[in-house]
Backbone as ProteinMPNN parsed JSONL, in Angstrom:
{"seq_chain_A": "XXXXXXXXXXXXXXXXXXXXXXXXXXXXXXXXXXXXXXXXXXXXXXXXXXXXXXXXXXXXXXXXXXXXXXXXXXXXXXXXXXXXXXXXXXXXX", "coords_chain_A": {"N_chain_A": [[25.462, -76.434, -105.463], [24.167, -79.845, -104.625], [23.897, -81.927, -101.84], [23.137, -85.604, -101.025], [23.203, -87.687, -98.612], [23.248, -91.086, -97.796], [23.128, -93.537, -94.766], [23.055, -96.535, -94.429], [22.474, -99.392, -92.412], [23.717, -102.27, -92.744], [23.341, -106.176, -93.287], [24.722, -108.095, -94.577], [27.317, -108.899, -96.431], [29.656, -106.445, -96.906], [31.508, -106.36, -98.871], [29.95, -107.567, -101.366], [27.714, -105.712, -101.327], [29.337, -103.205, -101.756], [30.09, -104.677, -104.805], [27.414, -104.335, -106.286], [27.057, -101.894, -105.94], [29.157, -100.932, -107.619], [28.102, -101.545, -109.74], [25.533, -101.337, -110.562], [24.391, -99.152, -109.662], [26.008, -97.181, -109.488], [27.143, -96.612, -112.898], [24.383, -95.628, -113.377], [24.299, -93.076, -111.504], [26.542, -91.493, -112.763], [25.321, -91.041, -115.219], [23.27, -89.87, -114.723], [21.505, -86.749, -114.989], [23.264, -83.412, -114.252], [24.953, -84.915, -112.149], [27.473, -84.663, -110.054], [29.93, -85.794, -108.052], [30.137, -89.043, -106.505], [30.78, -90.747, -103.841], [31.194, -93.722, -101.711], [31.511, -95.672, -98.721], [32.854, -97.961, -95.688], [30.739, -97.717, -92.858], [30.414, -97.744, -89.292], [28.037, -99.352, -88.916], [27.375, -100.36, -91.117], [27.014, -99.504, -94.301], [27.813, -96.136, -96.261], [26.632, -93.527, -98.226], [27.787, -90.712, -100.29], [26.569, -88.129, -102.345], [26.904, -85.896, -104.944], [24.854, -83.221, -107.167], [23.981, -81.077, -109.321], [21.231, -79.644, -108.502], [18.952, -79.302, -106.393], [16.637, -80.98, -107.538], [17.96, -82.429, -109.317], [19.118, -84.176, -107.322], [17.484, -85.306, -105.839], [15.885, -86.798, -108.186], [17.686, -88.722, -108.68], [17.924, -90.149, -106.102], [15.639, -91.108, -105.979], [15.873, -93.153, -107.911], [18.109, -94.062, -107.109], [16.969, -95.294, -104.759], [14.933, -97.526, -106.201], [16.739, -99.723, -107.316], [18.027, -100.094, -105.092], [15.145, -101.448, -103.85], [15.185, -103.026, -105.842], [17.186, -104.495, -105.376], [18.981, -105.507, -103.34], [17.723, -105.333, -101.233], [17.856, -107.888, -99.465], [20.379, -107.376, -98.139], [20.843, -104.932, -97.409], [18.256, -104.418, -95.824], [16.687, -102.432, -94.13], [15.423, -99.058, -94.443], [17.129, -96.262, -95.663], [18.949, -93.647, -93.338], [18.445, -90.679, -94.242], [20.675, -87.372, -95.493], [20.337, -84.275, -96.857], [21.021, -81.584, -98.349], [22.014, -78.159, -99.233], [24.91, -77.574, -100.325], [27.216, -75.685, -99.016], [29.803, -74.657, -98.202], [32.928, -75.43, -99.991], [35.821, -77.364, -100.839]], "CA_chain_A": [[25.441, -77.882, -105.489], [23.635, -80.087, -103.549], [24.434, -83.382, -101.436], [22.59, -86.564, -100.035], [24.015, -88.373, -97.219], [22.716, -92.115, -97.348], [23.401, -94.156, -94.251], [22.448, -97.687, -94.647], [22.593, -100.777, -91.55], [24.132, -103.795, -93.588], [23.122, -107.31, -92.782], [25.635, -109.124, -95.031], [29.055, -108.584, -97.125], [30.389, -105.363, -97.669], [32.134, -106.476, -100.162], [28.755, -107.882, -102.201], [27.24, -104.772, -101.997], [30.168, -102.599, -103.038], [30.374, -104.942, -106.008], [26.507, -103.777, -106.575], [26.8, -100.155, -106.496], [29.623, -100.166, -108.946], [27.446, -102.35, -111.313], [24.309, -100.804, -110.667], [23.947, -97.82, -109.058], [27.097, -95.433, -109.927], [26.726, -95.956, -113.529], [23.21, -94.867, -113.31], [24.544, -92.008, -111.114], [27.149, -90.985, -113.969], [24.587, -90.683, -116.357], [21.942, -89.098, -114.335], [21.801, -85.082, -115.211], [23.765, -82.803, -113.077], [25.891, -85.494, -111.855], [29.041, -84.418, -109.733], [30.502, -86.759, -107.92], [30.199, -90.073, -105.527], [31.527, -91.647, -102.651], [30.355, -94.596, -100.685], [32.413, -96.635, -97.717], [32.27, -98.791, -94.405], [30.607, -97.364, -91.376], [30.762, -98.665, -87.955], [26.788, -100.288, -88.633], [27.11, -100.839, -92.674], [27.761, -98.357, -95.716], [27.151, -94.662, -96.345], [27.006, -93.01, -99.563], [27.724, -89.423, -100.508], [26.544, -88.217, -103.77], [26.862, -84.12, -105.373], [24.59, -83.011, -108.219], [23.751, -79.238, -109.605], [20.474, -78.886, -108.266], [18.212, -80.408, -105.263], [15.641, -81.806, -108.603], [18.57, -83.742, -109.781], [19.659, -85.305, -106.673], [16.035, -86.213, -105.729], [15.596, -87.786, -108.843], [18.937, -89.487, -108.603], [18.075, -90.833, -104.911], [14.878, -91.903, -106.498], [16.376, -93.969, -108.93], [18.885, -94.936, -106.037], [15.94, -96.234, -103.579], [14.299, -98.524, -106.848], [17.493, -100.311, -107.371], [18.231, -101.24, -103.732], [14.835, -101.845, -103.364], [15.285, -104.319, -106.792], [18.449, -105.677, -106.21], [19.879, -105.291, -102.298], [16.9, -106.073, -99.979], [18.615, -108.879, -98.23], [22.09, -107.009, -97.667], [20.115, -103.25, -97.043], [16.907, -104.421, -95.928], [16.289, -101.475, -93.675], [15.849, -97.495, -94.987], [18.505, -95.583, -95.17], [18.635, -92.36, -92.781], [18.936, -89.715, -95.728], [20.619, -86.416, -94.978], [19.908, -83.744, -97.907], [21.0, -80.148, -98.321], [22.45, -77.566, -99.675], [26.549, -77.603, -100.212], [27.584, -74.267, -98.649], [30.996, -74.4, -98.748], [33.371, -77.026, -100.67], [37.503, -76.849, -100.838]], "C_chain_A": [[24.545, -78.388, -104.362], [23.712, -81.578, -102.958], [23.014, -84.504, -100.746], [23.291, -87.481, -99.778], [23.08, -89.668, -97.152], [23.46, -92.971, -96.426], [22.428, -95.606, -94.065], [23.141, -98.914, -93.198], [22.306, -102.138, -92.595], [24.007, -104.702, -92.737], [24.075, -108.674, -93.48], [26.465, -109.008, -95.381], [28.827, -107.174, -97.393], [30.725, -105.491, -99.36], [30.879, -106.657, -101.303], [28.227, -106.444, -102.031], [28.433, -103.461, -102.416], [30.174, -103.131, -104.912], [28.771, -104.699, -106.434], [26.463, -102.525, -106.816], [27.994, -99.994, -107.36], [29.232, -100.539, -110.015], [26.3, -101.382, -111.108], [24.257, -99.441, -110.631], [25.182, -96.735, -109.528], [27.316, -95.355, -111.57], [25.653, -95.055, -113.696], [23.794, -93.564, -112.587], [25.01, -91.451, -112.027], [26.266, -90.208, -114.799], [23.358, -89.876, -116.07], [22.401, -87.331, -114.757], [21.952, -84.35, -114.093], [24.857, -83.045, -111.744], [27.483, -84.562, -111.528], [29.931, -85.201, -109.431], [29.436, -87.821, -106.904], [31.088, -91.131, -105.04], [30.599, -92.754, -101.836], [31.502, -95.207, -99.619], [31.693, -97.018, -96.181], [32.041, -97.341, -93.495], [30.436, -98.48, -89.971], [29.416, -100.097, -87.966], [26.681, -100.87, -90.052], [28.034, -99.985, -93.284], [27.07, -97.319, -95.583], [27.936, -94.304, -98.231], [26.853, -91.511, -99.698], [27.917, -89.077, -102.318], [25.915, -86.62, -103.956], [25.631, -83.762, -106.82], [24.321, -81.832, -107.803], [22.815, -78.655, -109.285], [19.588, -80.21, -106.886], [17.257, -81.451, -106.647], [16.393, -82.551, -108.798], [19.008, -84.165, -108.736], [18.246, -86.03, -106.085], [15.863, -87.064, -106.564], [16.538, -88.564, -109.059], [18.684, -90.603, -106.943], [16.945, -91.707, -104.88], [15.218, -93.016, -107.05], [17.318, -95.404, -107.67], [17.794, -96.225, -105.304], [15.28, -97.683, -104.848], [15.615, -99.775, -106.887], [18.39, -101.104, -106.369], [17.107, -102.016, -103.478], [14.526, -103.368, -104.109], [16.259, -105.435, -106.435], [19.259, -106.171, -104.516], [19.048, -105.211, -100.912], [17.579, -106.744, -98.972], [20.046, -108.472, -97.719], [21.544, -105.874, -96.984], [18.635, -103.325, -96.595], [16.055, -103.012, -94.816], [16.345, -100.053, -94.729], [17.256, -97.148, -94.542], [17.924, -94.591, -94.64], [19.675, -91.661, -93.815], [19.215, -88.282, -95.095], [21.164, -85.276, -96.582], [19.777, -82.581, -97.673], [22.022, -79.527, -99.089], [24.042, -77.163, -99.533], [26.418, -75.865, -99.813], [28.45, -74.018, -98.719], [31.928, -75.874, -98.712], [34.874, -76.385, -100.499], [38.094, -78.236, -102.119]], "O_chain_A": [[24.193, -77.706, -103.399], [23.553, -82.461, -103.801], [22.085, -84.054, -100.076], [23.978, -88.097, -100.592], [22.067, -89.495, -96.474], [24.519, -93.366, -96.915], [21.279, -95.625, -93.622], [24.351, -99.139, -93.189], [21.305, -102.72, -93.014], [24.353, -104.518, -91.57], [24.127, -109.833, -93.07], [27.141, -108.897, -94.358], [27.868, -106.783, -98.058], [30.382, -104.999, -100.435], [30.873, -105.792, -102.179], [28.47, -105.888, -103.101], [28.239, -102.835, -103.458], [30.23, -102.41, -105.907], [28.865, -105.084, -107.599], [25.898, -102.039, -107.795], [28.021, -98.915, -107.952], [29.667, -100.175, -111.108], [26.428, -100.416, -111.859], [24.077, -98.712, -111.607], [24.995, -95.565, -109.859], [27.657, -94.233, -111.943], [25.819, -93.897, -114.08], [23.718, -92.676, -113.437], [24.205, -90.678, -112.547], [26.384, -89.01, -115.056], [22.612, -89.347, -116.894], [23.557, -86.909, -114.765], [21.201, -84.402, -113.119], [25.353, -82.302, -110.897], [28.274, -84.037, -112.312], [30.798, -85.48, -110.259], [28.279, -87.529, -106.603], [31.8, -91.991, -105.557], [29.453, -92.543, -101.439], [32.628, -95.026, -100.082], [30.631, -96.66, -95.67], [32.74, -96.332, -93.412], [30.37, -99.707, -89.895], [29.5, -101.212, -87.452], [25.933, -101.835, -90.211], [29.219, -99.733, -93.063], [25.984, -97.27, -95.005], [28.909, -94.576, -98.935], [25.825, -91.011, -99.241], [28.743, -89.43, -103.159], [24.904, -86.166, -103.419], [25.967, -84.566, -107.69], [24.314, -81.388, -106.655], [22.799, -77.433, -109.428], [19.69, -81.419, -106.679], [17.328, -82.677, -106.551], [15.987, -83.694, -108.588], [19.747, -85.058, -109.15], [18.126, -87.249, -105.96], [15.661, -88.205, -106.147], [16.189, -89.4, -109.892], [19.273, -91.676, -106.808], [16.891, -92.725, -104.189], [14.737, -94.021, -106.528], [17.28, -96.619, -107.472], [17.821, -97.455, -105.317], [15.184, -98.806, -104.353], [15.276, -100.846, -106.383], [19.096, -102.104, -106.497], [17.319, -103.127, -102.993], [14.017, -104.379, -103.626], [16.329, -106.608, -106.802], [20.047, -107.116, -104.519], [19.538, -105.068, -99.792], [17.846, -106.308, -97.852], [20.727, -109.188, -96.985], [21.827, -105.847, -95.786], [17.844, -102.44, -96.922], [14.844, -102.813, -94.912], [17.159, -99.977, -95.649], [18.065, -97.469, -93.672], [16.777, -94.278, -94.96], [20.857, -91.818, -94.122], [18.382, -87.821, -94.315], [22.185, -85.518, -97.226], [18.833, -82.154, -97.008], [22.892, -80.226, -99.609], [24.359, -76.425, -98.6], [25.631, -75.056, -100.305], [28.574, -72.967, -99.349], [31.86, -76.872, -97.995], [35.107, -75.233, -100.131], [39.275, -78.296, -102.462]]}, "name": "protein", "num_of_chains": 1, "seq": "XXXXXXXXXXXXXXXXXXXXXXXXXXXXXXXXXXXXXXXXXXXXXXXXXXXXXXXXXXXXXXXXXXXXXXXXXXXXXXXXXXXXXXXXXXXXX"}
């Protein structure tokens, strides 16, 4: 498996962009190929998202997909990058 770690510095509601990534972004995850799971929640500076698929190709093209849809829809809440952390699951429980 393989994971990416998005940490994002929020500038406005939590709450508004939670109610974005379960409209937008985690169907699209669902349906992307290779799909395992995802998590997102508060951090101390914004939100972080943790998201599993079956191979590094599908979570690239899944984080792809991710980056068009913040950068369509969540500018003014996420207007910074996220610091992305991307590797290989080694061991899970």
């Amino acid at each position: 498996m393989y994971a990416t770690i998005r940490s994002y510095t929020a500038t406005g509601s939590v709450e508004e962009i939670v109610r974005s990534v379960e409209a937008r972004i985690l169907p699209m995850l669902k349906a992307h190929p290779g799909f395992h799971a995802y998590w997102a929640g508060r951090s101390e500076d914004g939100v972080f998202s943790v998201s599993l698929f079956d191979t590094q190709a599908n979570a690239d093209a899944a984080h792809d997909a991710v980056r068009g849809i913040v950068a369509a829809n969540l500018t003014e809440l996420l207007p910074q990058p996220p610091v992305v952390t991307r590797g290989e699951v080694l061991v899970s429980a």
